[in-house]
Amino acid sequence: MHAFESLDVFGGAAGLDFANTVDGRGTDRPVDYLPTYAELAAWSAYIGLVDTADAERLGRHDAPATLRTALSLREAVFQVFHAIGQGRPAPVAALDEVRQRYAEATAAARLAPDGAGAFTWQFEGDDPDRAWWPIAVDAVRLLTGGPLDRIKVCAAEAGCAGLFLDTSKNRSRRWCTMDGCGVDAKVKRQATRRRNRT
Ligand SMILES: [Zn+2]
């Protein structure tokens, strides 16, 4: 089992899920669940961005430079969507990095039917960068197509900073997961209520 399998996948978009592979960003001890290139390749398969056999082949690369590129992209994606989720302008440098990686990804892609009546970017071959190409494409699709008004940052005070697309009907979702930060908040509310009663 990979360490990242213990993380909840709650983003609702590959780019957001990628940003969420650092857990507890707002705390003193954030945990990075993608410490090696092999883990990055395995995660891409886990999320469904690369098929399993291809990811296994990719994972045999020792590609520290590719990992650095991917993790830099991850920070840029986080900064852009974290700002959007908080109603702030997206940082220019981060936005430009996402654009640059998207340009590299689409330069390596081909356009192919997606099986549902449209075309999509598809990736082939054993270039190690293939592990992050679909993430750059997904992040730009979300940026250009939205719905950006549904992007939220987990409201947990403990510093979760998880990013997600709120697809609830009345846009009322506040937590990354109800049984994670949602429960923590509920416990805290109850404790406050108990304190106020006495
Ligand atoms: Zn959370």
mmCIF file with all atom_site columns, C-alpha atoms and ligand atoms in Angstrom:
data_model
loop_
_atom_site.group_PDB
_atom_site.id
_atom_site.type_symbol
_atom_site.label_atom_id
_atom_site.label_alt_id
_atom_site.label_comp_id
_atom_site.label_asym_id
_atom_site.label_entity_id
_atom_site.label_seq_id
_atom_site.pdbx_PDB_ins_code
_atom_site.Cartn_x
_atom_site.Cartn_y
_atom_site.Cartn_z
_atom_site.occupancy
_atom_site.B_iso_or_equiv
_atom_site.pdbx_formal_charge
_atom_site.auth_seq_id
_atom_site.auth_comp_id
_atom_site.auth_asym_id
_atom_site.auth_atom_id
_atom_site.pdbx_PDB_model_num
ATOM   1   C  CA . MET A 1 1   ? 0.000   0.000  0.000   1.00 0.00 ? 1   MET A CA 1
ATOM   2   C  CA . HIS A 1 2   ? 1.144   3.524  -0.815  1.00 0.00 ? 2   HIS A CA 1
ATOM   3   C  CA . ALA A 1 3   ? 1.123   6.154  1.932   1.00 0.00 ? 3   ALA A CA 1
ATOM   4   C  CA . PHE A 1 4   ? -1.103  8.407  -0.201  1.00 0.00 ? 4   PHE A CA 1
ATOM   5   C  CA . GLU A 1 5   ? -3.867  5.780  -0.100  1.00 0.00 ? 5   GLU A CA 1
ATOM   6   C  CA . SER A 1 6   ? -4.487  6.792  3.510   1.00 0.00 ? 6   SER A CA 1
ATOM   7   C  CA . LEU A 1 7   ? -5.443  10.301 2.294   1.00 0.00 ? 7   LEU A CA 1
ATOM   8   C  CA . ASP A 1 8   ? -9.067  11.068 1.521   1.00 0.00 ? 8   ASP A CA 1
ATOM   9   C  CA . VAL A 1 9   ? -9.597  12.088 -2.113  1.00 0.00 ? 9   VAL A CA 1
ATOM   10  C  CA . PHE A 1 10  ? -12.091 14.935 -1.813  1.00 0.00 ? 10  PHE A CA 1
ATOM   11  C  CA . GLY A 1 11  ? -11.004 17.609 -4.325  1.00 0.00 ? 11  GLY A CA 1
ATOM   12  C  CA . GLY A 1 12  ? -13.426 16.773 -7.116  1.00 0.00 ? 12  GLY A CA 1
ATOM   13  C  CA . ALA A 1 13  ? -10.791 17.701 -9.753  1.00 0.00 ? 13  ALA A CA 1
ATOM   14  C  CA . ALA A 1 14  ? -7.367  16.183 -10.430 1.00 0.00 ? 14  ALA A CA 1
ATOM   15  C  CA . GLY A 1 15  ? -5.531  19.488 -9.977  1.00 0.00 ? 15  GLY A CA 1
ATOM   16  C  CA . LEU A 1 16  ? -7.109  20.056 -6.563  1.00 0.00 ? 16  LEU A CA 1
ATOM   17  C  CA . ASP A 1 17  ? -6.455  16.463 -5.511  1.00 0.00 ? 17  ASP A CA 1
ATOM   18  C  CA . PHE A 1 18  ? -2.836  16.949 -6.542  1.00 0.00 ? 18  PHE A CA 1
ATOM   19  C  CA . ALA A 1 19  ? -2.550  20.082 -4.378  1.00 0.00 ? 19  ALA A CA 1
ATOM   20  C  CA . ASN A 1 20  ? -4.092  18.087 -1.521  1.00 0.00 ? 20  ASN A CA 1
ATOM   21  C  CA . THR A 1 21  ? -1.237  15.542 -1.533  1.00 0.00 ? 21  THR A CA 1
ATOM   22  C  CA . VAL A 1 22  ? 0.385   17.849 0.994   1.00 0.00 ? 22  VAL A CA 1
ATOM   23  C  CA . ASP A 1 23  ? -1.695  17.324 4.116   1.00 0.00 ? 23  ASP A CA 1
ATOM   24  C  CA . GLY A 1 24  ? -2.057  19.959 6.828   1.00 0.00 ? 24  GLY A CA 1
ATOM   25  C  CA . ARG A 1 25  ? -0.542  22.842 4.828   1.00 0.00 ? 25  ARG A CA 1
ATOM   26  C  CA . GLY A 1 26  ? -1.577  25.391 7.425   1.00 0.00 ? 26  GLY A CA 1
ATOM   27  C  CA . THR A 1 27  ? 0.022   23.518 10.334  1.00 0.00 ? 27  THR A CA 1
ATOM   28  C  CA . ASP A 1 28  ? 3.598   23.410 11.664  1.00 0.00 ? 28  ASP A CA 1
ATOM   29  C  CA . ARG A 1 29  ? 4.056   19.947 10.241  1.00 0.00 ? 29  ARG A CA 1
ATOM   30  C  CA . PRO A 1 30  ? 2.656   19.534 6.740   1.00 0.00 ? 30  PRO A CA 1
ATOM   31  C  CA . VAL A 1 31  ? 3.115   16.008 5.355   1.00 0.00 ? 31  VAL A CA 1
ATOM   32  C  CA . ASP A 1 32  ? 4.089   15.447 1.717   1.00 0.00 ? 32  ASP A CA 1
ATOM   33  C  CA . TYR A 1 33  ? 2.577   12.225 0.387   1.00 0.00 ? 33  TYR A CA 1
ATOM   34  C  CA . LEU A 1 34  ? 4.605   12.259 -2.841  1.00 0.00 ? 34  LEU A CA 1
ATOM   35  C  CA . PRO A 1 35  ? 8.219   11.921 -1.648  1.00 0.00 ? 35  PRO A CA 1
ATOM   36  C  CA . THR A 1 36  ? 9.601   10.142 -4.728  1.00 0.00 ? 36  THR A CA 1
ATOM   37  C  CA . TYR A 1 37  ? 9.020   10.053 -8.469  1.00 0.00 ? 37  TYR A CA 1
ATOM   38  C  CA . ALA A 1 38  ? 7.785   6.440  -8.180  1.00 0.00 ? 38  ALA A CA 1
ATOM   39  C  CA . GLU A 1 39  ? 5.105   7.594  -5.727  1.00 0.00 ? 39  GLU A CA 1
ATOM   40  C  CA . LEU A 1 40  ? 4.082   10.391 -8.087  1.00 0.00 ? 40  LEU A CA 1
ATOM   41  C  CA . ALA A 1 41  ? 3.660   7.896  -10.953 1.00 0.00 ? 41  ALA A CA 1
ATOM   42  C  CA . ALA A 1 42  ? 1.673   5.539  -8.701  1.00 0.00 ? 42  ALA A CA 1
ATOM   43  C  CA . TRP A 1 43  ? -0.538  8.422  -7.520  1.00 0.00 ? 43  TRP A CA 1
ATOM   44  C  CA . SER A 1 44  ? -1.297  9.441  -11.122 1.00 0.00 ? 44  SER A CA 1
ATOM   45  C  CA . ALA A 1 45  ? -2.549  5.902  -11.755 1.00 0.00 ? 45  ALA A CA 1
ATOM   46  C  CA . TYR A 1 46  ? -4.465  5.864  -8.452  1.00 0.00 ? 46  TYR A CA 1
ATOM   47  C  CA . ILE A 1 47  ? -6.359  9.021  -9.488  1.00 0.00 ? 47  ILE A CA 1
ATOM   48  C  CA . GLY A 1 48  ? -6.946  7.617  -12.971 1.00 0.00 ? 48  GLY A CA 1
ATOM   49  C  CA . LEU A 1 49  ? -4.722  9.991  -14.968 1.00 0.00 ? 49  LEU A CA 1
ATOM   50  C  CA . VAL A 1 50  ? -2.418  7.265  -16.273 1.00 0.00 ? 50  VAL A CA 1
ATOM   51  C  CA . ASP A 1 51  ? -3.351  3.630  -16.701 1.00 0.00 ? 51  ASP A CA 1
ATOM   52  C  CA . THR A 1 52  ? -1.809  1.197  -14.274 1.00 0.00 ? 52  THR A CA 1
ATOM   53  C  CA . ALA A 1 53  ? 0.525   -0.651 -16.656 1.00 0.00 ? 53  ALA A CA 1
ATOM   54  C  CA . ASP A 1 54  ? 1.905   2.644  -18.015 1.00 0.00 ? 54  ASP A CA 1
ATOM   55  C  CA . ALA A 1 55  ? 2.358   4.001  -14.494 1.00 0.00 ? 55  ALA A CA 1
ATOM   56  C  CA . GLU A 1 56  ? 4.300   0.906  -13.482 1.00 0.00 ? 56  GLU A CA 1
ATOM   57  C  CA . ARG A 1 57  ? 6.677   1.428  -16.395 1.00 0.00 ? 57  ARG A CA 1
ATOM   58  C  CA . LEU A 1 58  ? 6.980   5.152  -15.637 1.00 0.00 ? 58  LEU A CA 1
ATOM   59  C  CA . GLY A 1 59  ? 7.627   4.395  -11.968 1.00 0.00 ? 59  GLY A CA 1
ATOM   60  C  CA . ARG A 1 60  ? 10.828  2.550  -12.871 1.00 0.00 ? 60  ARG A CA 1
ATOM   61  C  CA . HIS A 1 61  ? 12.428  5.832  -13.898 1.00 0.00 ? 61  HIS A CA 1
ATOM   62  C  CA . ASP A 1 62  ? 14.674  7.466  -11.382 1.00 0.00 ? 62  ASP A CA 1
ATOM   63  C  CA . ALA A 1 63  ? 13.567  10.979 -12.200 1.00 0.00 ? 63  ALA A CA 1
ATOM   64  C  CA . PRO A 1 64  ? 14.317  13.439 -9.377  1.00 0.00 ? 64  PRO A CA 1
ATOM   65  C  CA . ALA A 1 65  ? 14.304  16.425 -11.752 1.00 0.00 ? 65  ALA A CA 1
ATOM   66  C  CA . THR A 1 66  ? 10.834  15.489 -13.004 1.00 0.00 ? 66  THR A CA 1
ATOM   67  C  CA . LEU A 1 67  ? 9.655   15.142 -9.416  1.00 0.00 ? 67  LEU A CA 1
ATOM   68  C  CA . ARG A 1 68  ? 10.956  18.629 -8.653  1.00 0.00 ? 68  ARG A CA 1
ATOM   69  C  CA . THR A 1 69  ? 9.088   20.024 -11.664 1.00 0.00 ? 69  THR A CA 1
ATOM   70  C  CA . ALA A 1 70  ? 5.900   18.236 -10.624 1.00 0.00 ? 70  ALA A CA 1
ATOM   71  C  CA . LEU A 1 71  ? 6.099   19.430 -7.019  1.00 0.00 ? 71  LEU A CA 1
ATOM   72  C  CA . SER A 1 72  ? 6.762   22.971 -8.168  1.00 0.00 ? 72  SER A CA 1
ATOM   73  C  CA . LEU A 1 73  ? 3.661   22.695 -10.357 1.00 0.00 ? 73  LEU A CA 1
ATOM   74  C  CA . ARG A 1 74  ? 1.783   21.375 -7.328  1.00 0.00 ? 74  ARG A CA 1
ATOM   75  C  CA . GLU A 1 75  ? 2.688   24.472 -5.298  1.00 0.00 ? 75  GLU A CA 1
ATOM   76  C  CA . ALA A 1 76  ? 1.688   26.738 -8.176  1.00 0.00 ? 76  ALA A CA 1
ATOM   77  C  CA . VAL A 1 77  ? -1.656  24.935 -8.546  1.00 0.00 ? 77  VAL A CA 1
ATOM   78  C  CA . PHE A 1 78  ? -2.213  25.208 -4.799  1.00 0.00 ? 78  PHE A CA 1
ATOM   79  C  CA . GLN A 1 79  ? -1.412  28.917 -4.707  1.00 0.00 ? 79  GLN A CA 1
ATOM   80  C  CA . VAL A 1 80  ? -3.707  29.693 -7.642  1.00 0.00 ? 80  VAL A CA 1
ATOM   81  C  CA . PHE A 1 81  ? -6.734  27.759 -6.396  1.00 0.00 ? 81  PHE A CA 1
ATOM   82  C  CA . HIS A 1 82  ? -6.190  28.644 -2.738  1.00 0.00 ? 82  HIS A CA 1
ATOM   83  C  CA . ALA A 1 83  ? -6.335  32.318 -3.733  1.00 0.00 ? 83  ALA A CA 1
ATOM   84  C  CA . ILE A 1 84  ? -9.427  31.731 -5.877  1.00 0.00 ? 84  ILE A CA 1
ATOM   85  C  CA . GLY A 1 85  ? -11.070 29.818 -3.006  1.00 0.00 ? 85  GLY A CA 1
ATOM   86  C  CA . GLN A 1 86  ? -10.443 32.781 -0.724  1.00 0.00 ? 86  GLN A CA 1
ATOM   87  C  CA . GLY A 1 87  ? -11.672 35.327 -3.246  1.00 0.00 ? 87  GLY A CA 1
ATOM   88  C  CA . ARG A 1 88  ? -8.196  36.817 -3.782  1.00 0.00 ? 88  ARG A CA 1
ATOM   89  C  CA . PRO A 1 89  ? -6.500  37.415 -7.158  1.00 0.00 ? 89  PRO A CA 1
ATOM   90  C  CA . ALA A 1 90  ? -4.399  34.427 -8.266  1.00 0.00 ? 90  ALA A CA 1
ATOM   91  C  CA . PRO A 1 91  ? -0.655  35.123 -7.839  1.00 0.00 ? 91  PRO A CA 1
ATOM   92  C  CA . VAL A 1 92  ? 0.845   36.057 -11.213 1.00 0.00 ? 92  VAL A CA 1
ATOM   93  C  CA . ALA A 1 93  ? 4.008   33.919 -10.927 1.00 0.00 ? 93  ALA A CA 1
ATOM   94  C  CA . ALA A 1 94  ? 2.031   30.810 -9.954  1.00 0.00 ? 94  ALA A CA 1
ATOM   95  C  CA . LEU A 1 95  ? -0.459  31.390 -12.730 1.00 0.00 ? 95  LEU A CA 1
ATOM   96  C  CA . ASP A 1 96  ? 2.386   31.719 -15.219 1.00 0.00 ? 96  ASP A CA 1
ATOM   97  C  CA . GLU A 1 97  ? 3.976   28.470 -14.043 1.00 0.00 ? 97  GLU A CA 1
ATOM   98  C  CA . VAL A 1 98  ? 0.679   26.618 -14.545 1.00 0.00 ? 98  VAL A CA 1
ATOM   99  C  CA . ARG A 1 99  ? 0.387   28.127 -18.026 1.00 0.00 ? 99  ARG A CA 1
ATOM   100 C  CA . GLN A 1 100 ? 3.975   27.149 -18.877 1.00 0.00 ? 100 GLN A CA 1
ATOM   101 C  CA . ARG A 1 101 ? 3.485   23.530 -17.747 1.00 0.00 ? 101 ARG A CA 1
ATOM   102 C  CA . TYR A 1 102 ? 0.201   23.341 -19.636 1.00 0.00 ? 102 TYR A CA 1
ATOM   103 C  CA . ALA A 1 103 ? 2.000   24.513 -22.797 1.00 0.00 ? 103 ALA A CA 1
ATOM   104 C  CA . GLU A 1 104 ? 4.633   21.782 -22.324 1.00 0.00 ? 104 GLU A CA 1
ATOM   105 C  CA . ALA A 1 105 ? 1.991   19.151 -21.685 1.00 0.00 ? 105 ALA A CA 1
ATOM   106 C  CA . THR A 1 106 ? -0.144  19.953 -24.699 1.00 0.00 ? 106 THR A CA 1
ATOM   107 C  CA . ALA A 1 107 ? 2.979   20.111 -26.894 1.00 0.00 ? 107 ALA A CA 1
ATOM   108 C  CA . ALA A 1 108 ? 3.589   16.469 -25.968 1.00 0.00 ? 108 ALA A CA 1
ATOM   109 C  CA . ALA A 1 109 ? -0.051  15.399 -26.332 1.00 0.00 ? 109 ALA A CA 1
ATOM   110 C  CA . ARG A 1 110 ? -2.248  14.385 -29.226 1.00 0.00 ? 110 ARG A CA 1
ATOM   111 C  CA . LEU A 1 111 ? -5.905  15.172 -29.732 1.00 0.00 ? 111 LEU A CA 1
ATOM   112 C  CA . ALA A 1 112 ? -8.050  12.056 -29.760 1.00 0.00 ? 112 ALA A CA 1
ATOM   113 C  CA . PRO A 1 113 ? -11.756 11.260 -29.437 1.00 0.00 ? 113 PRO A CA 1
ATOM   114 C  CA . ASP A 1 114 ? -12.754 10.920 -25.776 1.00 0.00 ? 114 ASP A CA 1
ATOM   115 C  CA . GLY A 1 115 ? -15.464 8.335  -26.494 1.00 0.00 ? 115 GLY A CA 1
ATOM   116 C  CA . ALA A 1 116 ? -18.230 10.727 -25.443 1.00 0.00 ? 116 ALA A CA 1
ATOM   117 C  CA . GLY A 1 117 ? -18.525 12.834 -28.581 1.00 0.00 ? 117 GLY A CA 1
ATOM   118 C  CA . ALA A 1 118 ? -15.677 15.279 -27.988 1.00 0.00 ? 118 ALA A CA 1
ATOM   119 C  CA . PHE A 1 119 ? -11.908 15.333 -28.281 1.00 0.00 ? 119 PHE A CA 1
ATOM   120 C  CA . THR A 1 120 ? -9.413  15.341 -25.463 1.00 0.00 ? 120 THR A CA 1
ATOM   121 C  CA . TRP A 1 121 ? -5.648  15.619 -24.892 1.00 0.00 ? 121 TRP A CA 1
ATOM   122 C  CA . GLN A 1 122 ? -4.087  12.169 -24.725 1.00 0.00 ? 122 GLN A CA 1
ATOM   123 C  CA . PHE A 1 123 ? -0.617  11.146 -23.637 1.00 0.00 ? 123 PHE A CA 1
ATOM   124 C  CA . GLU A 1 124 ? 1.480   8.176  -24.680 1.00 0.00 ? 124 GLU A CA 1
ATOM   125 C  CA . GLY A 1 125 ? 4.991   6.861  -24.253 1.00 0.00 ? 125 GLY A CA 1
ATOM   126 C  CA . ASP A 1 126 ? 7.429   6.582  -21.395 1.00 0.00 ? 126 ASP A CA 1
ATOM   127 C  CA . ASP A 1 127 ? 8.564   10.158 -20.844 1.00 0.00 ? 127 ASP A CA 1
ATOM   128 C  CA . PRO A 1 128 ? 8.661   10.589 -17.032 1.00 0.00 ? 128 PRO A CA 1
ATOM   129 C  CA . ASP A 1 129 ? 6.901   13.962 -17.396 1.00 0.00 ? 129 ASP A CA 1
ATOM   130 C  CA . ARG A 1 130 ? 3.811   12.048 -18.430 1.00 0.00 ? 130 ARG A CA 1
ATOM   131 C  CA . ALA A 1 131 ? 3.044   11.591 -14.716 1.00 0.00 ? 131 ALA A CA 1
ATOM   132 C  CA . TRP A 1 132 ? 2.224   15.320 -14.349 1.00 0.00 ? 132 TRP A CA 1
ATOM   133 C  CA . TRP A 1 133 ? 1.129   16.343 -17.873 1.00 0.00 ? 133 TRP A CA 1
ATOM   134 C  CA . PRO A 1 134 ? -2.558  15.441 -17.306 1.00 0.00 ? 134 PRO A CA 1
ATOM   135 C  CA . ILE A 1 135 ? -2.537  17.435 -14.055 1.00 0.00 ? 135 ILE A CA 1
ATOM   136 C  CA . ALA A 1 136 ? -1.437  20.622 -15.828 1.00 0.00 ? 136 ALA A CA 1
ATOM   137 C  CA . VAL A 1 137 ? -4.153  20.062 -18.438 1.00 0.00 ? 137 VAL A CA 1
ATOM   138 C  CA . ASP A 1 138 ? -6.788  19.480 -15.772 1.00 0.00 ? 138 ASP A CA 1
ATOM   139 C  CA . ALA A 1 139 ? -5.763  22.566 -13.787 1.00 0.00 ? 139 ALA A CA 1
ATOM   140 C  CA . VAL A 1 140 ? -6.071  24.805 -16.862 1.00 0.00 ? 140 VAL A CA 1
ATOM   141 C  CA . ARG A 1 141 ? -9.383  23.217 -17.837 1.00 0.00 ? 141 ARG A CA 1
ATOM   142 C  CA . LEU A 1 142 ? -10.705 24.149 -14.406 1.00 0.00 ? 142 LEU A CA 1
ATOM   143 C  CA . LEU A 1 143 ? -9.236  27.672 -14.628 1.00 0.00 ? 143 LEU A CA 1
ATOM   144 C  CA . THR A 1 144 ? -10.656 28.378 -18.073 1.00 0.00 ? 144 THR A CA 1
ATOM   145 C  CA . GLY A 1 145 ? -13.925 26.462 -17.741 1.00 0.00 ? 145 GLY A CA 1
ATOM   146 C  CA . GLY A 1 146 ? -14.754 26.815 -14.060 1.00 0.00 ? 146 GLY A CA 1
ATOM   147 C  CA . PRO A 1 147 ? -16.866 26.677 -12.029 1.00 0.00 ? 147 PRO A CA 1
ATOM   148 C  CA . LEU A 1 148 ? -14.428 28.821 -10.066 1.00 0.00 ? 148 LEU A CA 1
ATOM   149 C  CA . ASP A 1 149 ? -17.159 30.088 -7.755  1.00 0.00 ? 149 ASP A CA 1
ATOM   150 C  CA . ARG A 1 150 ? -17.423 26.556 -6.380  1.00 0.00 ? 150 ARG A CA 1
ATOM   151 C  CA . ILE A 1 151 ? -13.774 26.263 -5.386  1.00 0.00 ? 151 ILE A CA 1
ATOM   152 C  CA . LYS A 1 152 ? -13.390 26.295 -1.631  1.00 0.00 ? 152 LYS A CA 1
ATOM   153 C  CA . VAL A 1 153 ? -10.738 25.976 1.044   1.00 0.00 ? 153 VAL A CA 1
ATOM   154 C  CA . CYS A 1 154 ? -11.559 23.667 3.967   1.00 0.00 ? 154 CYS A CA 1
ATOM   155 C  CA . ALA A 1 155 ? -12.854 25.845 6.803   1.00 0.00 ? 155 ALA A CA 1
ATOM   156 C  CA . ALA A 1 156 ? -11.020 23.889 9.526   1.00 0.00 ? 156 ALA A CA 1
ATOM   157 C  CA . GLU A 1 157 ? -9.204  26.187 11.916  1.00 0.00 ? 157 GLU A CA 1
ATOM   158 C  CA . ALA A 1 158 ? -6.559  23.527 12.495  1.00 0.00 ? 158 ALA A CA 1
ATOM   159 C  CA . GLY A 1 159 ? -4.852  24.429 9.217   1.00 0.00 ? 159 GLY A CA 1
ATOM   160 C  CA . CYS A 1 160 ? -6.041  21.718 6.837   1.00 0.00 ? 160 CYS A CA 1
ATOM   161 C  CA . ALA A 1 161 ? -6.216  24.084 3.802   1.00 0.00 ? 161 ALA A CA 1
ATOM   162 C  CA . GLY A 1 162 ? -7.662  21.260 1.684   1.00 0.00 ? 162 GLY A CA 1
ATOM   163 C  CA . LEU A 1 163 ? -9.066  22.460 -1.660  1.00 0.00 ? 163 LEU A CA 1
ATOM   164 C  CA . PHE A 1 164 ? -12.289 21.142 -3.150  1.00 0.00 ? 164 PHE A CA 1
ATOM   165 C  CA . LEU A 1 165 ? -15.059 21.803 -5.638  1.00 0.00 ? 165 LEU A CA 1
ATOM   166 C  CA . ASP A 1 166 ? -18.289 22.322 -3.749  1.00 0.00 ? 166 ASP A CA 1
ATOM   167 C  CA . THR A 1 167 ? -20.834 20.455 -5.867  1.00 0.00 ? 167 THR A CA 1
ATOM   168 C  CA . SER A 1 168 ? -23.534 20.553 -3.193  1.00 0.00 ? 168 SER A CA 1
ATOM   169 C  CA . LYS A 1 169 ? -26.846 21.962 -4.396  1.00 0.00 ? 169 LYS A CA 1
ATOM   170 C  CA . ASN A 1 170 ? -26.935 24.930 -2.050  1.00 0.00 ? 170 ASN A CA 1
ATOM   171 C  CA . ARG A 1 171 ? -23.141 25.420 -1.989  1.00 0.00 ? 171 ARG A CA 1
ATOM   172 C  CA . SER A 1 172 ? -23.034 24.787 1.718   1.00 0.00 ? 172 SER A CA 1
ATOM   173 C  CA . ARG A 1 173 ? -20.057 22.451 1.959   1.00 0.00 ? 173 ARG A CA 1
ATOM   174 C  CA . ARG A 1 174 ? -17.430 23.787 4.370   1.00 0.00 ? 174 ARG A CA 1
ATOM   175 C  CA . TRP A 1 175 ? -15.149 20.856 5.137   1.00 0.00 ? 175 TRP A CA 1
ATOM   176 C  CA . CYS A 1 176 ? -12.805 18.702 3.080   1.00 0.00 ? 176 CYS A CA 1
ATOM   177 C  CA . THR A 1 177 ? -14.498 15.635 4.576   1.00 0.00 ? 177 THR A CA 1
ATOM   178 C  CA . MET A 1 178 ? -17.376 15.346 7.024   1.00 0.00 ? 178 MET A CA 1
ATOM   179 C  CA . ASP A 1 179 ? -15.658 12.589 8.996   1.00 0.00 ? 179 ASP A CA 1
ATOM   180 C  CA . GLY A 1 180 ? -12.327 14.464 9.126   1.00 0.00 ? 180 GLY A CA 1
ATOM   181 C  CA . CYS A 1 181 ? -12.363 18.235 9.631   1.00 0.00 ? 181 CYS A CA 1
ATOM   182 C  CA . GLY A 1 182 ? -16.200 18.186 9.754   1.00 0.00 ? 182 GLY A CA 1
ATOM   183 C  CA . VAL A 1 183 ? -16.143 15.992 12.853  1.00 0.00 ? 183 VAL A CA 1
ATOM   184 C  CA . ASP A 1 184 ? -13.353 18.018 14.472  1.00 0.00 ? 184 ASP A CA 1
ATOM   185 C  CA . ALA A 1 185 ? -15.433 21.176 14.079  1.00 0.00 ? 185 ALA A CA 1
ATOM   186 C  CA . LYS A 1 186 ? -18.536 19.486 15.472  1.00 0.00 ? 186 LYS A CA 1
ATOM   187 C  CA . VAL A 1 187 ? -16.624 18.248 18.510  1.00 0.00 ? 187 VAL A CA 1
ATOM   188 C  CA . LYS A 1 188 ? -15.271 21.756 19.087  1.00 0.00 ? 188 LYS A CA 1
ATOM   189 C  CA . ARG A 1 189 ? -18.755 23.302 18.785  1.00 0.00 ? 189 ARG A CA 1
ATOM   190 C  CA . GLN A 1 190 ? -20.142 20.841 21.311  1.00 0.00 ? 190 GLN A CA 1
ATOM   191 C  CA . ALA A 1 191 ? -17.278 21.525 23.721  1.00 0.00 ? 191 ALA A CA 1
ATOM   192 C  CA . THR A 1 192 ? -17.905 25.270 23.469  1.00 0.00 ? 192 THR A CA 1
ATOM   193 C  CA . ARG A 1 193 ? -21.616 24.738 24.089  1.00 0.00 ? 193 ARG A CA 1
ATOM   194 C  CA . ARG A 1 194 ? -20.853 22.588 27.147  1.00 0.00 ? 194 ARG A CA 1
ATOM   195 C  CA . ARG A 1 195 ? -18.476 25.221 28.470  1.00 0.00 ? 195 ARG A CA 1
ATOM   196 C  CA . ASN A 1 196 ? -21.050 27.975 28.006  1.00 0.00 ? 196 ASN A CA 1
ATOM   197 C  CA . ARG A 1 197 ? -23.680 25.956 29.851  1.00 0.00 ? 197 ARG A CA 1
ATOM   198 C  CA . THR A 1 198 ? -21.620 25.595 33.018  1.00 0.00 ? 198 THR A CA 1
HETATM 199 ZN ZN . ZN  B 2 .   ? -10.039 19.827 6.097   1.00 0.00 ? 1   ZN  B ZN 1
#
